Coordinates of C-alpha atoms and ligand atoms in Angstrom, one line a residue:
X1 CA 108.9 107.8 109.3
X2 CA 105.7 108.3 107.3
X3 CA 103.9 105.6 105.4
X4 CA 102.0 105.7 102.1
X5 CA 99.9 102.7 101.3
X6 CA 99.8 102.3 97.5
X7 CA 96.5 101.2 95.7
X8 CA 98.1 97.8 94.9
X9 CA 99.0 96.9 98.5
X10 CA 96.0 98.0 100.6
X11 CA 95.8 94.8 102.7
X12 CA 99.5 94.5 103.3
X13 CA 100.0 98.2 103.9
X14 CA 97.3 98.3 106.5
X15 CA 98.8 95.3 108.3
X16 CA 102.3 97.2 108.2
X17 CA 100.6 100.4 109.5
X18 CA 99.0 98.4 112.4
X19 CA 102.2 96.6 113.5
X20 CA 104.2 99.9 113.3
X21 CA 101.4 101.6 115.0
X22 CA 101.4 104.6 112.6
X23 CA 98.6 106.5 110.7
X24 CA 99.3 106.2 106.9
X25 CA 99.3 109.4 104.8
X26 CA 96.0 109.7 103.0
X27 CA 96.3 109.1 99.4
X28 CA 93.7 109.7 96.7
X29 CA 94.0 107.8 93.4
X30 CA 91.8 107.0 90.4
X31 CA 92.2 105.8 86.9
X32 CA 91.0 108.1 84.0
X33 CA 88.6 106.8 81.4
X34 CA 91.5 106.4 79.0
X35 CA 93.5 104.2 81.5
X36 CA 95.9 106.8 82.9
X37 CA 96.7 106.8 86.5
X38 CA 96.2 109.7 88.9
X39 CA 97.7 109.9 92.5
X40 CA 97.6 112.6 95.1
X41 CA 99.1 112.4 98.6
X42 CA 97.1 114.5 101.0
X43 CA 99.6 115.1 103.9
X44 CA 102.9 116.8 103.6
X45 CA 105.8 114.8 104.8
X46 CA 108.5 117.5 105.0
X47 CA 111.9 116.3 106.0
X48 CA 110.8 112.9 107.0
X49 CA 111.6 109.6 105.5
X50 CA 108.6 108.3 103.6
X51 CA 107.9 104.5 103.1
X52 CA 105.7 103.7 100.1
X53 CA 104.3 100.1 100.0
X54 CA 103.3 99.1 96.5
X55 CA 103.5 95.7 95.0
X56 CA 103.9 95.5 91.2
X57 CA 102.0 92.3 90.3
X58 CA 99.7 92.5 87.4
X59 CA 98.7 95.0 86.0
X60 CA 102.4 95.6 86.4
X61 CA 103.0 98.7 84.1
X62 CA 100.2 100.8 85.8
X63 CA 101.4 99.8 89.3
X64 CA 104.9 100.9 88.4
X65 CA 103.7 104.1 87.1
X66 CA 101.6 104.6 90.4
X67 CA 104.7 103.8 92.4
X68 CA 106.7 106.4 90.4
X69 CA 104.0 109.0 90.9
X70 CA 103.9 108.5 94.7
X71 CA 107.7 108.7 95.0
X72 CA 107.6 111.9 93.0
X73 CA 104.8 113.4 94.9
X74 CA 106.6 112.6 98.2
X75 CA 109.8 114.1 97.0
X76 CA 107.8 117.3 95.7
X77 CA 106.6 117.5 99.3
X78 CA 110.1 117.6 100.6
X79 CA 110.4 113.9 101.8
X80 CA 113.9 113.3 103.1
X81 CA 114.2 109.8 101.7
X82 CA 111.7 107.7 99.7
X83 CA 111.9 104.0 100.7
X84 CA 109.9 101.9 98.3
X85 CA 108.6 98.5 99.7
X86 CA 107.8 96.5 96.5
X87 CA 107.1 93.0 97.7
X88 CA 106.7 91.6 94.2
X89 CA 109.2 93.3 91.9
X90 CA 107.9 93.2 88.3
X91 CA 110.2 92.4 85.5
X92 CA 112.8 90.9 87.9
X93 CA 113.0 87.7 85.8
X94 CA 114.5 89.6 82.8
X95 CA 117.7 90.3 84.7
X96 CA 120.1 89.7 81.8
X97 CA 120.1 89.5 78.1
X98 CA 119.0 86.0 77.1
X99 CA 118.6 86.6 73.3
X100 CA 120.4 89.3 71.3
X101 CA 118.4 92.5 71.0
X102 CA 116.6 92.1 74.3
X103 CA 116.8 94.7 77.2
X104 CA 117.7 94.1 80.9
X105 CA 114.2 95.1 81.9
X106 CA 114.8 95.2 85.6
X107 CA 117.6 97.6 85.1
X108 CA 115.3 100.0 83.2
X109 CA 112.7 99.8 85.9
X110 CA 115.4 100.6 88.5
X111 CA 116.5 103.6 86.5
X112 CA 113.0 104.9 86.2
X113 CA 112.3 104.5 89.9
X114 CA 115.5 106.4 90.7
X115 CA 114.5 109.2 88.4
X116 CA 111.1 109.4 90.2
X117 CA 112.7 109.8 93.5
X118 CA 113.2 106.4 95.1
X119 CA 116.3 106.3 97.4
X120 CA 116.1 102.8 98.6
X121 CA 114.1 99.7 97.7
X122 CA 113.0 96.7 99.9
X123 CA 111.6 93.7 98.0
X124 CA 110.9 90.0 98.9
X125 CA 112.5 87.0 97.3
X126 CA 113.3 88.8 94.1
X127 CA 114.0 86.3 91.4
X128 CA 117.9 86.8 91.5
X129 CA 119.2 88.9 94.4
X130 CA 122.4 89.5 92.4
X131 CA 120.4 91.8 90.0
X132 CA 119.9 94.3 92.9
X133 CA 123.6 94.9 93.0
X134 CA 123.3 96.8 89.8
X135 CA 120.5 99.2 91.0
X136 CA 121.3 102.9 91.1
X137 CA 120.3 103.0 94.9
X138 CA 120.5 100.4 97.8
X139 CA 118.2 97.6 97.2
X140 CA 117.6 94.6 99.5
X141 CA 115.5 91.3 99.0
X142 CA 114.1 89.8 102.3
X143 CA 113.1 86.1 102.3
X144 CA 109.6 85.0 103.2
X145 CA 110.4 81.3 103.0
X146 CA 110.9 80.8 106.8
X147 CA 107.4 82.2 107.3
X148 CA 105.8 80.0 104.6
X149 CA 107.6 77.0 106.1
X150 CA 106.5 77.9 109.7
X151 CA 102.8 77.9 108.3
X152 CA 103.2 74.4 107.0
X153 CA 104.8 73.2 110.4
X154 CA 101.7 74.7 112.2
X155 CA 99.3 72.7 110.0
X156 CA 101.3 69.5 110.9
X157 CA 103.6 69.1 107.9
X158 CA 106.8 69.2 109.7
X159 CA 109.6 67.0 108.3
X160 CA 107.7 67.3 104.8
X161 CA 110.2 66.9 102.0
X162 CA 110.8 70.4 100.4
X163 CA 111.3 70.7 96.7
X164 CA 112.7 73.5 94.6
X165 CA 111.3 73.0 91.0
X166 CA 114.5 74.3 89.5
X167 CA 118.1 74.4 90.5
X168 CA 118.3 78.1 90.8
X169 CA 115.7 77.8 93.6
X170 CA 117.7 75.2 95.6
X171 CA 118.4 77.9 98.3
X172 CA 114.6 78.2 98.8
X173 CA 114.1 74.5 99.5
X174 CA 117.1 74.5 101.8
X175 CA 115.7 77.5 103.8
X176 CA 112.3 75.7 104.1
X177 CA 113.9 72.4 105.1
X178 CA 115.7 74.2 107.9
X179 CA 112.4 75.1 109.4
X180 CA 110.5 72.0 108.5
X181 CA 113.3 69.7 109.8
X182 CA 113.1 67.3 106.8
X183 CA 115.0 66.7 103.6
X184 CA 115.0 68.8 100.4
X185 CA 115.9 68.5 96.8
X186 CA 115.6 70.2 93.4
X187 CA 114.6 69.5 89.9
X188 CA 116.3 70.6 86.6
X189 CA 114.1 72.8 84.6
X190 CA 114.5 74.2 81.1
X191 CA 112.5 76.9 79.5
X192 CA 112.4 77.4 75.7
X193 CA 113.4 81.1 75.2
X194 CA 111.0 81.4 72.2
X195 CA 107.9 79.4 73.2
X196 CA 108.2 79.7 77.0
X197 CA 107.5 75.9 77.1
X198 CA 109.2 74.2 80.1
X199 CA 110.6 70.7 80.5
X200 CA 111.4 69.3 83.9
X201 CA 113.9 66.5 84.1
X202 CA 112.8 63.5 86.3
X203 CA 114.9 62.7 89.4
X204 CA 114.7 60.2 92.2
X205 CA 113.9 61.2 95.9
X206 CA 113.1 59.1 98.7
X207 CA 109.6 60.4 99.3
X208 CA 107.3 57.3 99.1
X209 CA 104.4 57.7 101.4
X210 CA 105.8 61.1 102.6
X211 CA 104.2 64.6 102.5
X212 CA 105.9 67.1 100.1
X213 CA 105.9 70.8 99.5
X214 CA 107.1 72.5 96.3
X215 CA 108.5 75.9 97.2
X216 CA 109.0 78.6 94.5
X217 CA 109.3 82.4 94.4
X218 CA 106.5 82.9 91.9
X219 CA 103.5 80.9 90.6
X220 CA 102.5 82.5 87.4
X221 CA 100.9 80.2 84.8
X222 CA 101.3 77.1 87.1
X223 CA 103.2 75.2 84.6
X224 CA 106.2 74.8 86.8
X225 CA 104.3 73.5 89.8
X226 CA 102.2 71.2 87.6
X227 CA 105.3 69.5 86.1
X228 CA 106.9 69.2 89.6
X229 CA 103.8 67.8 91.2
X230 CA 103.4 65.1 88.6
X231 CA 107.0 64.0 89.3
X232 CA 106.4 63.9 93.1
X233 CA 103.2 61.9 92.5
X234 CA 105.0 59.4 90.3
X235 CA 107.6 58.9 92.9
X236 CA 104.8 58.0 95.4
X237 CA 104.4 61.1 97.6
X238 CA 101.7 60.8 100.1
X239 CA 100.7 64.4 99.5
X240 CA 101.8 67.4 97.5
X241 CA 101.4 71.0 98.6
X242 CA 102.5 74.1 96.6
X243 CA 103.9 77.3 98.1
X244 CA 105.2 80.5 96.7
X245 CA 105.9 84.0 97.9
X246 CA 104.2 85.7 94.9
X247 CA 101.0 84.1 93.9
X248 CA 100.3 85.7 90.5
X249 CA 98.1 82.7 89.5
X250 CA 97.5 83.8 86.0
X251 CA 94.4 82.6 84.2
X252 CA 93.4 79.1 85.2
X253 CA 96.7 78.3 87.0
X254 CA 95.0 77.4 90.2
X255 CA 92.7 74.9 88.6
X256 CA 95.5 73.2 86.6
X257 CA 97.6 72.9 89.8
X258 CA 94.6 71.4 91.7
X259 CA 94.0 69.1 88.8
X260 CA 97.6 67.9 89.0
X261 CA 96.7 66.6 92.6
X262 CA 98.2 69.5 94.7
X263 CA 96.2 69.6 98.0
X264 CA 96.7 73.3 98.7
X265 CA 98.4 76.3 97.4
X266 CA 99.8 78.7 100.1
X267 CA 101.2 82.1 99.2
X268 CA 101.8 85.5 100.9
X269 CA 100.0 88.9 100.9
X270 CA 102.8 90.1 98.4
X271 CA 99.9 89.6 96.0
X272 CA 96.5 89.7 97.7
X273 CA 94.6 86.5 96.7
X274 CA 92.5 83.9 98.5
X275 CA 95.7 81.7 98.9
X276 CA 97.7 84.6 100.6
X277 CA 97.4 83.0 104.0
X278 CA 100.9 84.2 105.2
X279 CA 101.6 87.9 105.8
X280 CA 104.8 89.7 104.9
X281 CA 104.0 92.5 107.4
X282 CA 106.2 91.2 110.3
X283 CA 109.2 90.6 107.9
X284 CA 108.9 94.0 106.5
X285 CA 108.3 95.8 109.7
X286 CA 111.4 94.2 111.3
X287 CA 113.4 95.6 108.4
X288 CA 111.9 99.0 108.6
X289 CA 112.4 99.1 112.3
X290 CA 116.1 98.3 111.7
X291 CA 116.3 101.1 109.2
X292 CA 114.8 103.6 111.7
X293 CA 117.3 102.6 114.4
X294 CA 120.3 102.3 112.0
Ligands
R5P301 C1 111.1 81.0 87.2 O1 112.2 80.5 87.2 C2 110.4 81.3 88.5 O2 111.2 80.9 89.7 C3 109.1 80.5 88.6 O3 109.4 79.0 88.6 C4 108.3 80.7 87.4 O4 108.1 82.1 87.3 C5 106.8 80.1 87.6 O5 106.2 80.3 86.4 P1 105.0 79.5 85.9 O6 104.0 79.3 87.1 O7 104.4 80.1 84.7 O8 105.6 78.0 85.5

Protein backbone atom coordinates (compact mmCIF):
# COMPACT_ATOMS: atom_id res chain seq x y z
CA UNK A 1 0.00 0.00 0.00
CA UNK A 2 1.31 3.45 -0.96
CA UNK A 3 0.18 6.72 0.55
CA UNK A 4 -0.28 10.11 -1.07
CA UNK A 5 -0.87 13.03 1.28
CA UNK A 6 -2.93 15.67 -0.50
CA UNK A 7 -2.29 19.38 0.07
CA UNK A 8 -5.55 19.74 2.01
CA UNK A 9 -4.68 17.08 4.61
CA UNK A 10 -1.02 17.53 5.48
CA UNK A 11 -1.46 17.20 9.28
CA UNK A 12 -3.83 14.26 9.19
CA UNK A 13 -1.90 12.59 6.34
CA UNK A 14 1.35 12.73 8.29
CA UNK A 15 -0.35 11.29 11.38
CA UNK A 16 -1.69 8.41 9.25
CA UNK A 17 1.77 7.80 7.70
CA UNK A 18 3.29 7.69 11.17
CA UNK A 19 0.72 5.25 12.52
CA UNK A 20 1.01 3.00 9.46
CA UNK A 21 4.77 3.38 9.58
CA UNK A 22 5.02 4.13 5.86
CA UNK A 23 6.88 6.73 3.86
CA UNK A 24 4.39 8.76 1.79
CA UNK A 25 4.88 9.21 -1.96
CA UNK A 26 6.42 12.60 -2.59
CA UNK A 27 4.00 15.00 -4.22
CA UNK A 28 4.57 18.38 -5.72
CA UNK A 29 1.71 20.84 -6.06
CA UNK A 30 1.21 24.49 -6.83
CA UNK A 31 -1.48 26.93 -7.85
CA UNK A 32 -0.94 28.82 -11.07
CA UNK A 33 -1.37 32.62 -11.01
CA UNK A 34 -4.81 32.25 -12.59
CA UNK A 35 -5.95 29.86 -9.84
CA UNK A 36 -5.58 26.53 -11.65
CA UNK A 37 -4.16 23.59 -9.67
CA UNK A 38 -1.06 21.58 -10.58
CA UNK A 39 -0.14 18.22 -9.04
CA UNK A 40 2.75 15.84 -9.74
CA UNK A 41 3.44 12.62 -7.84
CA UNK A 42 7.13 11.83 -7.74
CA UNK A 43 7.23 8.09 -7.12
CA UNK A 44 5.75 5.46 -9.32
CA UNK A 45 3.29 3.13 -7.64
CA UNK A 46 3.10 0.33 -10.21
CA UNK A 47 0.64 -2.41 -9.33
CA UNK A 48 0.16 -1.25 -5.77
CA UNK A 49 -2.93 0.04 -4.02
CA UNK A 50 -2.64 3.78 -3.52
CA UNK A 51 -4.36 5.62 -0.68
CA UNK A 52 -4.90 9.35 -1.21
CA UNK A 53 -5.77 11.44 1.86
CA UNK A 54 -7.43 14.69 0.86
CA UNK A 55 -10.22 16.43 2.69
CA UNK A 56 -12.52 18.68 0.65
CA UNK A 57 -13.41 21.45 3.08
CA UNK A 58 -13.27 25.03 1.71
CA UNK A 59 -12.03 25.82 -0.89
CA UNK A 60 -14.03 22.72 -1.89
CA UNK A 61 -13.83 22.99 -5.66
CA UNK A 62 -10.07 23.27 -5.96
CA UNK A 63 -9.59 20.51 -3.39
CA UNK A 64 -11.88 18.22 -5.36
CA UNK A 65 -9.94 18.98 -8.52
CA UNK A 66 -6.64 18.26 -6.73
CA UNK A 67 -8.09 14.95 -5.54
CA UNK A 68 -9.18 14.07 -9.08
CA UNK A 69 -5.71 14.97 -10.41
CA UNK A 70 -3.97 12.82 -7.79
CA UNK A 71 -6.24 9.85 -8.57
CA UNK A 72 -5.59 10.26 -12.29
CA UNK A 73 -1.83 10.60 -11.79
CA UNK A 74 -1.78 7.45 -9.65
CA UNK A 75 -3.73 5.51 -12.27
CA UNK A 76 -1.44 6.76 -15.07
CA UNK A 77 1.43 5.36 -13.00
CA UNK A 78 -0.35 1.99 -13.03
CA UNK A 79 -1.70 2.03 -9.50
CA UNK A 80 -3.78 -1.10 -8.90
CA UNK A 81 -6.60 0.53 -6.91
CA UNK A 82 -7.03 4.11 -5.82
CA UNK A 83 -8.59 4.47 -2.38
CA UNK A 84 -9.63 8.04 -1.64
CA UNK A 85 -9.74 8.95 2.04
CA UNK A 86 -11.86 12.10 2.10
CA UNK A 87 -12.70 12.91 5.74
CA UNK A 88 -14.95 15.85 4.87
CA UNK A 89 -16.86 15.07 1.72
CA UNK A 90 -17.93 18.34 0.13
CA UNK A 91 -21.41 18.65 -1.34
CA UNK A 92 -22.72 15.73 0.71
CA UNK A 93 -25.56 17.85 2.12
CA UNK A 94 -27.10 18.17 -1.36
CA UNK A 95 -27.91 14.46 -1.48
CA UNK A 96 -31.38 14.83 -3.00
CA UNK A 97 -33.45 17.27 -4.98
CA UNK A 98 -35.05 19.67 -2.52
CA UNK A 99 -36.36 22.18 -5.09
CA UNK A 100 -37.21 21.44 -8.68
CA UNK A 101 -34.36 22.20 -11.07
CA UNK A 102 -31.57 21.37 -8.62
CA UNK A 103 -28.86 18.76 -9.04
CA UNK A 104 -27.94 15.93 -6.65
CA UNK A 105 -24.51 17.49 -6.21
CA UNK A 106 -22.92 14.61 -4.31
CA UNK A 107 -23.75 12.19 -7.13
CA UNK A 108 -22.09 14.50 -9.67
CA UNK A 109 -18.99 14.58 -7.46
CA UNK A 110 -18.94 10.78 -7.17
CA UNK A 111 -19.26 10.40 -10.95
CA UNK A 112 -16.39 12.85 -11.43
CA UNK A 113 -14.17 10.98 -8.96
CA UNK A 114 -14.95 7.66 -10.63
CA UNK A 115 -13.96 9.09 -14.02
CA UNK A 116 -10.69 10.34 -12.49
CA UNK A 117 -9.77 6.85 -11.27
CA UNK A 118 -11.11 6.50 -7.71
CA UNK A 119 -12.00 2.86 -6.97
CA UNK A 120 -13.10 3.17 -3.36
CA UNK A 121 -13.86 6.00 -0.97
CA UNK A 122 -13.61 6.28 2.80
CA UNK A 123 -15.16 9.28 4.46
CA UNK A 124 -16.09 10.23 8.02
CA UNK A 125 -19.57 11.07 9.34
CA UNK A 126 -20.93 11.92 5.94
CA UNK A 127 -24.15 13.90 6.20
CA UNK A 128 -26.38 10.96 5.16
CA UNK A 129 -24.67 7.56 4.80
CA UNK A 130 -27.53 6.42 2.52
CA UNK A 131 -26.23 8.73 -0.21
CA UNK A 132 -23.09 6.57 -0.50
CA UNK A 133 -25.19 3.61 -1.65
CA UNK A 134 -25.72 5.38 -4.97
CA UNK A 135 -21.98 5.93 -5.60
CA UNK A 136 -20.45 4.20 -8.64
CA UNK A 137 -17.78 2.56 -6.39
CA UNK A 138 -17.78 1.17 -2.83
CA UNK A 139 -17.91 4.01 -0.32
CA UNK A 140 -17.96 3.86 3.46
CA UNK A 141 -18.54 6.42 6.19
CA UNK A 142 -16.71 5.93 9.51
CA UNK A 143 -17.89 7.54 12.74
CA UNK A 144 -15.63 9.79 14.79
CA UNK A 145 -18.29 10.44 17.44
CA UNK A 146 -16.91 7.86 19.94
CA UNK A 147 -13.47 9.54 19.65
CA UNK A 148 -14.99 12.97 20.34
CA UNK A 149 -17.02 11.64 23.27
CA UNK A 150 -13.87 9.97 24.69
CA UNK A 151 -12.17 13.36 24.59
CA UNK A 152 -14.96 14.89 26.70
CA UNK A 153 -14.83 11.95 29.09
CA UNK A 154 -11.11 12.51 29.56
CA UNK A 155 -11.67 16.15 30.48
CA UNK A 156 -14.21 15.14 33.16
CA UNK A 157 -17.48 15.53 31.26
CA UNK A 158 -18.66 11.97 31.70
CA UNK A 159 -22.41 11.71 32.10
CA UNK A 160 -22.85 15.06 30.31
CA UNK A 161 -26.13 15.34 28.41
CA UNK A 162 -25.53 14.80 24.66
CA UNK A 163 -27.71 16.83 22.31
CA UNK A 164 -28.28 16.44 18.58
CA UNK A 165 -29.37 19.82 17.16
CA UNK A 166 -31.76 18.16 14.72
CA UNK A 167 -33.66 14.91 14.51
CA UNK A 168 -31.54 13.60 11.64
CA UNK A 169 -28.50 13.62 13.95
CA UNK A 170 -30.15 11.66 16.77
CA UNK A 171 -27.86 8.66 16.05
CA UNK A 172 -24.88 10.95 16.75
CA UNK A 173 -26.17 11.94 20.20
CA UNK A 174 -27.01 8.32 20.95
CA UNK A 175 -23.51 7.20 19.97
CA UNK A 176 -21.94 9.90 22.15
CA UNK A 177 -24.18 9.04 25.12
CA UNK A 178 -23.05 5.42 24.96
CA UNK A 179 -19.49 6.57 25.65
CA UNK A 180 -20.35 9.38 28.08
CA UNK A 181 -22.80 7.28 30.08
CA UNK A 182 -25.39 10.07 30.32
CA UNK A 183 -28.71 10.90 28.70
CA UNK A 184 -29.30 12.26 25.22
CA UNK A 185 -31.91 14.08 23.20
CA UNK A 186 -32.56 15.99 20.00
CA UNK A 187 -34.11 19.21 18.77
CA UNK A 188 -36.30 19.77 15.73
CA UNK A 189 -34.62 22.07 13.21
CA UNK A 190 -36.13 23.53 10.05
CA UNK A 191 -34.17 25.31 7.34
CA UNK A 192 -35.78 27.69 4.87
CA UNK A 193 -34.78 26.28 1.48
CA UNK A 194 -34.60 29.75 -0.06
CA UNK A 195 -33.00 31.94 2.64
CA UNK A 196 -31.06 29.25 4.54
CA UNK A 197 -32.52 30.67 7.77
CA UNK A 198 -32.95 28.05 10.51
CA UNK A 199 -35.57 27.76 13.23
CA UNK A 200 -35.16 25.37 16.13
CA UNK A 201 -38.16 24.23 18.11
CA UNK A 202 -37.86 24.42 21.90
CA UNK A 203 -38.08 21.19 23.89
CA UNK A 204 -37.75 20.25 27.53
CA UNK A 205 -34.86 18.19 28.86
CA UNK A 206 -33.96 17.48 32.45
CA UNK A 207 -30.59 19.27 32.37
CA UNK A 208 -30.82 21.88 35.13
CA UNK A 209 -27.35 22.30 36.63
CA UNK A 210 -25.85 19.64 34.37
CA UNK A 211 -23.05 19.82 31.78
CA UNK A 212 -24.25 19.47 28.19
CA UNK A 213 -22.53 18.86 24.84
CA UNK A 214 -24.04 19.55 21.42
CA UNK A 215 -22.80 17.02 18.85
CA UNK A 216 -23.12 17.64 15.12
CA UNK A 217 -21.44 16.42 11.94
CA UNK A 218 -20.57 19.90 10.66
CA UNK A 219 -20.25 23.37 12.13
CA UNK A 220 -20.40 25.78 9.21
CA UNK A 221 -21.80 29.24 10.00
CA UNK A 222 -22.47 28.22 13.60
CA UNK A 223 -26.18 29.11 13.35
CA UNK A 224 -27.31 25.63 14.38
CA UNK A 225 -25.05 25.50 17.46
CA UNK A 226 -25.99 29.06 18.51
CA UNK A 227 -29.72 28.22 18.40
CA UNK A 228 -29.22 24.93 20.27
CA UNK A 229 -26.94 26.51 22.90
CA UNK A 230 -29.54 29.18 23.67
CA UNK A 231 -32.15 26.50 24.33
CA UNK A 232 -29.80 24.55 26.62
CA UNK A 233 -28.92 27.72 28.54
CA UNK A 234 -32.62 28.63 28.92
CA UNK A 235 -33.25 25.17 30.33
CA UNK A 236 -30.63 25.83 33.02
CA UNK A 237 -27.66 23.78 31.75
CA UNK A 238 -24.62 24.30 33.95
CA UNK A 239 -22.31 24.38 30.93
CA UNK A 240 -22.62 23.98 27.17
CA UNK A 241 -19.88 22.54 24.93
CA UNK A 242 -20.02 22.11 21.16
CA UNK A 243 -18.48 19.29 19.21
CA UNK A 244 -18.37 18.35 15.56
CA UNK A 245 -16.44 16.12 13.21
CA UNK A 246 -15.92 18.77 10.54
CA UNK A 247 -15.15 22.23 11.96
CA UNK A 248 -15.59 24.40 8.87
CA UNK A 249 -16.13 27.44 11.11
CA UNK A 250 -17.00 29.81 8.31
CA UNK A 251 -16.56 33.58 8.92
CA UNK A 252 -17.20 34.59 12.52
CA UNK A 253 -18.85 31.28 13.45
CA UNK A 254 -16.54 30.69 16.38
CA UNK A 255 -17.11 34.15 17.82
CA UNK A 256 -20.89 33.78 17.56
CA UNK A 257 -20.79 30.37 19.22
CA UNK A 258 -18.67 31.68 22.10
CA UNK A 259 -21.00 34.67 22.47
CA UNK A 260 -23.91 32.23 22.82
CA UNK A 261 -22.21 30.94 25.97
CA UNK A 262 -20.46 27.84 24.62
CA UNK A 263 -17.41 27.03 26.77
CA UNK A 264 -15.37 25.26 24.10
CA UNK A 265 -15.66 23.87 20.58
CA UNK A 266 -13.98 20.54 19.92
CA UNK A 267 -13.53 19.20 16.39
CA UNK A 268 -11.36 16.69 14.56
CA UNK A 269 -8.48 17.08 12.13
CA UNK A 270 -10.86 16.32 9.26
CA UNK A 271 -10.40 20.06 8.85
CA UNK A 272 -7.19 21.42 10.34
CA UNK A 273 -8.11 24.28 12.72
CA UNK A 274 -7.16 25.28 16.25
CA UNK A 275 -10.25 23.44 17.56
CA UNK A 276 -9.17 20.18 15.88
CA UNK A 277 -8.10 18.50 19.11
CA UNK A 278 -9.15 14.95 18.18
CA UNK A 279 -7.34 13.10 15.41
CA UNK A 280 -9.07 10.84 12.92
CA UNK A 281 -5.79 9.02 12.21
CA UNK A 282 -6.42 5.97 14.48
CA UNK A 283 -9.92 5.50 13.04
CA UNK A 284 -8.74 5.74 9.43
CA UNK A 285 -5.69 3.54 10.01
CA UNK A 286 -7.86 0.82 11.55
CA UNK A 287 -10.00 0.84 8.39
CA UNK A 288 -6.98 0.83 6.06
CA UNK A 289 -5.42 -2.09 7.96
CA UNK A 290 -8.67 -4.05 7.60
CA UNK A 291 -8.66 -3.34 3.86
CA UNK A 292 -5.08 -4.54 3.59
CA UNK A 293 -5.75 -7.78 5.40
CA UNK A 294 -9.16 -8.33 3.74
C1 LIG B 1 -27.05 20.11 8.63
O1 LIG B 1 -28.09 19.53 8.77
C2 LIG B 1 -25.79 19.72 9.37
O2 LIG B 1 -25.93 18.55 10.10
C3 LIG B 1 -25.30 20.84 10.28
O3 LIG B 1 -26.21 20.99 11.36
C4 LIG B 1 -25.19 22.13 9.53
O4 LIG B 1 -24.46 21.94 8.36
C5 LIG B 1 -24.54 23.20 10.38
O5 LIG B 1 -24.53 24.38 9.65
P1 LIG B 1 -24.45 25.78 10.37
O6 LIG B 1 -23.25 25.75 11.29
O7 LIG B 1 -24.28 26.77 9.24
O8 LIG B 1 -25.71 26.00 11.12
